[in-house]
Short mmCIF file of C-alpha atoms in Angstrom, two decimals:
data_model
loop_
_atom_site.label_atom_id
_atom_site.label_comp_id
_atom_site.label_asym_id
_atom_site.label_seq_id
_atom_site.Cartn_x
_atom_site.Cartn_y
_atom_site.Cartn_z
CA UNK A 22 64.40 25.65 5.87
CA UNK A 23 62.95 22.28 6.76
CA UNK A 24 65.96 21.42 8.91
CA UNK A 25 65.12 24.33 11.19
CA UNK A 26 61.48 23.23 11.74
CA UNK A 27 60.69 22.22 15.31
CA UNK A 28 57.49 21.03 16.97
CA UNK A 29 56.66 23.13 19.96
CA UNK A 30 55.06 21.58 23.00
CA UNK A 31 51.48 22.77 23.54
CA UNK A 32 51.70 22.52 27.33
CA UNK A 33 48.18 21.09 27.37
CA UNK A 34 46.63 23.87 25.25
CA UNK A 35 44.80 23.78 21.88
CA UNK A 36 44.58 27.08 19.98
CA UNK A 37 45.13 28.92 23.21
CA UNK A 38 42.47 26.92 25.11
CA UNK A 39 43.00 24.48 27.93
CA UNK A 40 43.08 20.90 26.55
CA UNK A 41 41.11 19.64 29.55
CA UNK A 42 38.17 21.82 28.43
CA UNK A 43 38.38 21.19 24.67
CA UNK A 44 38.64 17.39 24.75
CA UNK A 45 35.28 16.78 26.49
CA UNK A 46 33.59 18.92 23.83
CA UNK A 47 34.98 16.74 21.04
CA UNK A 48 33.99 13.58 22.92
CA UNK A 49 30.45 14.92 23.42
CA UNK A 50 30.18 15.77 19.70
CA UNK A 51 31.38 12.29 18.71
CA UNK A 52 28.82 10.71 21.07
CA UNK A 53 25.99 12.76 19.55
CA UNK A 54 26.98 11.71 16.02
CA UNK A 55 27.03 8.06 17.12
CA UNK A 56 23.58 8.31 18.73
CA UNK A 57 22.09 9.94 15.62
CA UNK A 58 23.47 7.11 13.49
CA UNK A 59 22.02 4.45 15.79
CA UNK A 60 18.59 6.11 15.90
CA UNK A 61 18.51 6.51 12.11
CA UNK A 62 19.36 2.83 11.61
CA UNK A 63 16.66 1.80 14.10
CA UNK A 64 14.08 3.94 12.29
CA UNK A 65 14.93 2.35 8.94
CA UNK A 66 14.68 -1.15 10.40
CA UNK A 67 11.29 -0.41 11.97
CA UNK A 68 10.04 1.08 8.70
CA UNK A 69 11.02 -2.06 6.79
CA UNK A 70 9.33 -4.31 9.36
CA UNK A 71 6.07 -2.35 9.30
CA UNK A 72 5.82 -2.47 5.50
CA UNK A 73 3.66 -0.25 3.34
CA UNK A 74 0.71 1.49 4.94
CA UNK A 75 -2.61 1.92 3.20
CA UNK A 76 -3.66 5.43 2.21
CA UNK A 77 -7.34 6.31 2.43
CA UNK A 78 -8.65 7.83 -0.80
CA UNK A 79 -11.30 10.53 -0.75
CA UNK A 80 -14.11 9.90 -3.24
CA UNK A 81 -15.76 13.18 -4.20
CA UNK A 82 -19.23 13.55 -5.68
CA UNK A 83 -17.97 15.32 -8.83
CA UNK A 84 -15.83 12.34 -9.85
CA UNK A 85 -17.14 9.77 -12.33
CA UNK A 86 -14.15 7.44 -12.17
CA UNK A 87 -11.38 6.90 -9.63
CA UNK A 88 -8.35 4.67 -10.03
CA UNK A 89 -8.10 2.49 -6.94
CA UNK A 90 -5.13 0.24 -7.73
CA UNK A 91 -2.70 3.18 -7.45
CA UNK A 92 -3.42 3.21 -3.68
CA UNK A 93 -3.86 -0.52 -3.17
CA UNK A 94 -1.69 -3.06 -1.38
CA UNK A 95 -1.05 -6.59 -2.66
CA UNK A 96 -0.36 -9.95 -1.00
CA UNK A 97 0.48 -13.05 -3.03
CA UNK A 98 -1.07 -16.19 -1.62
CA UNK A 99 -1.50 -19.86 -2.33
CA UNK A 100 -4.72 -21.53 -3.41
CA UNK A 101 -5.52 -22.75 0.06
CA UNK A 102 -8.60 -21.77 2.01
CA UNK A 103 -7.22 -18.52 3.44
CA UNK A 104 -10.16 -16.47 4.68
CA UNK A 105 -10.82 -12.85 3.75
CA UNK A 106 -10.85 -11.75 7.39
CA UNK A 107 -7.42 -13.33 7.96
CA UNK A 108 -6.04 -11.50 4.92
CA UNK A 109 -7.53 -8.24 6.17
CA UNK A 110 -5.73 -8.68 9.48
CA UNK A 111 -2.45 -9.24 7.64
CA UNK A 112 -2.95 -6.05 5.62
CA UNK A 113 -3.85 -4.04 8.71
CA UNK A 114 -0.80 -5.37 10.57
CA UNK A 115 1.48 -3.90 7.92
CA UNK A 116 1.90 -6.73 5.42
CA UNK A 117 1.51 -6.13 1.72
CA UNK A 118 3.30 -4.45 -1.15
CA UNK A 119 2.14 -1.37 -2.99
CA UNK A 120 0.62 -2.30 -6.31
CA UNK A 121 3.20 -0.22 -8.17
CA UNK A 122 5.99 -2.28 -6.56
CA UNK A 123 4.35 -5.72 -6.75
CA UNK A 124 5.80 -8.25 -9.19
CA UNK A 125 2.89 -10.19 -10.71
CA UNK A 126 4.87 -11.95 -13.42
CA UNK A 127 4.88 -15.76 -13.43
CA UNK A 128 6.20 -18.64 -15.49
CA UNK A 129 3.46 -21.25 -15.10
CA UNK A 130 0.60 -22.41 -12.89
CA UNK A 131 -2.17 -20.45 -11.26
CA UNK A 132 -1.51 -17.39 -9.15
CA UNK A 133 -3.61 -15.96 -6.35
CA UNK A 134 -3.32 -12.31 -5.35
CA UNK A 135 -5.19 -10.30 -2.76
CA UNK A 136 -5.68 -6.55 -3.22
CA UNK A 137 -6.82 -4.11 -0.55
CA UNK A 138 -7.72 -0.44 -0.85
CA UNK A 139 -9.54 1.94 1.47
CA UNK A 140 -11.56 5.01 0.55
CA UNK A 141 -13.93 7.53 2.13
CA UNK A 142 -16.99 9.03 0.44
CA UNK A 143 -18.03 12.67 0.76
CA UNK A 144 -21.42 13.93 1.91
CA UNK A 145 -22.93 14.40 -1.58
CA UNK A 146 -21.85 11.21 -3.29
CA UNK A 147 -24.31 9.31 -5.49
CA UNK A 148 -25.24 5.82 -4.23
CA UNK A 149 -24.72 3.65 -7.34
CA UNK A 150 -21.12 2.75 -8.21
CA UNK A 151 -19.20 -0.03 -9.93
CA UNK A 152 -15.91 -1.64 -8.90
CA UNK A 153 -14.30 -2.62 -12.22
CA UNK A 154 -11.23 -4.85 -12.54
CA UNK A 155 -10.72 -3.65 -16.12
CA UNK A 156 -10.02 -7.22 -17.24
CA UNK A 157 -12.07 -10.12 -18.58
CA UNK A 158 -9.96 -13.27 -18.24
CA UNK A 159 -9.46 -13.73 -14.53
CA UNK A 160 -10.54 -17.25 -13.62
CA UNK A 161 -12.26 -16.14 -10.43
CA UNK A 162 -12.49 -12.87 -8.53
CA UNK A 163 -13.92 -12.66 -5.03
CA UNK A 164 -15.08 -9.15 -4.16
CA UNK A 165 -15.49 -8.03 -0.54
CA UNK A 166 -16.82 -4.64 0.51
CA UNK A 167 -16.45 -3.62 4.16
CA UNK A 168 -18.04 -0.54 5.70
CA UNK A 169 -17.09 -1.09 9.33
CA UNK A 170 -20.46 -2.65 10.17
CA UNK A 171 -21.09 -5.24 7.46
CA UNK A 172 -19.36 -7.22 4.71
CA UNK A 173 -20.63 -7.90 1.19
CA UNK A 174 -19.17 -10.81 -0.77
CA UNK A 175 -19.64 -11.45 -4.50
CA UNK A 176 -17.91 -13.77 -6.96
CA UNK A 177 -17.43 -13.61 -10.74
CA UNK A 178 -14.90 -14.75 -13.32
CA UNK A 179 -14.29 -16.34 -16.69
CA UNK A 180 -14.68 -19.81 -15.17
CA UNK A 181 -18.11 -18.96 -13.74
CA UNK A 182 -21.50 -18.53 -15.48
CA UNK A 183 -22.30 -15.14 -16.95
CA UNK A 184 -25.65 -15.27 -15.20
CA UNK A 185 -23.87 -14.73 -11.87
CA UNK A 186 -22.37 -11.39 -12.94
CA UNK A 187 -23.75 -8.04 -11.84
CA UNK A 188 -23.29 -6.65 -15.37
CA UNK A 189 -23.37 -8.28 -18.84
CA UNK A 190 -19.89 -6.93 -19.54
CA UNK A 191 -16.62 -8.51 -20.67
CA UNK A 192 -14.80 -6.86 -17.80
CA UNK A 193 -15.29 -8.49 -14.41
CA UNK A 194 -17.08 -5.83 -12.38
CA UNK A 195 -19.25 -5.58 -9.28
CA UNK A 196 -22.02 -3.21 -8.29
CA UNK A 197 -21.46 -1.25 -5.07
CA UNK A 198 -24.05 0.85 -3.25
CA UNK A 199 -22.16 3.54 -1.34
CA UNK A 200 -23.35 5.80 1.45
CA UNK A 201 -22.10 9.34 2.07
CA UNK A 202 -19.46 10.09 4.73
CA UNK A 203 -18.46 6.44 5.05
CA UNK A 204 -15.08 4.70 5.05
CA UNK A 205 -15.01 1.57 2.88
CA UNK A 206 -12.49 -1.18 2.35
CA UNK A 207 -12.41 -3.15 -0.90
CA UNK A 208 -10.73 -6.55 -0.77
CA UNK A 209 -10.25 -8.62 -3.92
CA UNK A 210 -9.07 -12.19 -4.26
CA UNK A 211 -7.89 -12.68 -7.84
CA UNK A 212 -7.16 -16.20 -9.10
CA UNK A 213 -6.01 -16.72 -12.65
CA UNK A 214 -3.82 -18.80 -14.95
CA UNK A 215 -3.76 -15.88 -17.37
CA UNK A 216 -2.14 -12.43 -17.41
CA UNK A 217 -2.48 -10.58 -14.10
CA UNK A 218 -2.89 -6.85 -14.63
CA UNK A 219 -4.37 -6.23 -11.16
CA UNK A 220 -6.02 -2.97 -12.15
CA UNK A 221 -8.99 -1.62 -10.22
CA UNK A 222 -11.35 1.28 -10.85
CA UNK A 223 -14.33 2.78 -9.07
CA UNK A 224 -16.76 4.29 -11.57
CA UNK A 225 -20.31 5.59 -11.42
CA UNK A 226 -23.01 3.26 -12.64
CA UNK A 227 -23.93 5.74 -15.38
CA UNK A 228 -20.30 6.09 -16.54
CA UNK A 229 -19.81 2.32 -16.64
#
């Protein structure tokens, strides 16, 4: 019967164990859980501050085409005179959004986007390659190729003469002479008042 139920004093014992021994164990467990939560939150905050990190692609000699934009980072910029080296420093410091997550839609005006991707060639790679944007109506594209020792800069676009292009092609593309066992960085400045697909391919000269 409920009326006969009585609470019995524990006399300082929990399940037959001294309460003075059990309580510190619970307090220690609670402290550990709290510390894990704090460390996890700190890790997430640091990850968000650092931003996306570039992944170095490996370019093998048997490949004829490699999609670069899937591993690229993007920074939206204004039309001011921001230098390529300054943008590179921003990318290397952790700025930038992965191309797959970048929102390139717009309502009006002219947009400027920077794209950065890094890749490494193998020991048997052929020297003649093409960096192809896969698009023809960008107003101006500035192409930079870094190899750690030098920088190549080329410009092409629908607003510029065809005679300045590396190839007589509708797509805006740039020739790139690659050496084996070398890490390269490709930096593009894309300025356009048209659709911005921001695609990027590396293809062999023969395949192009």
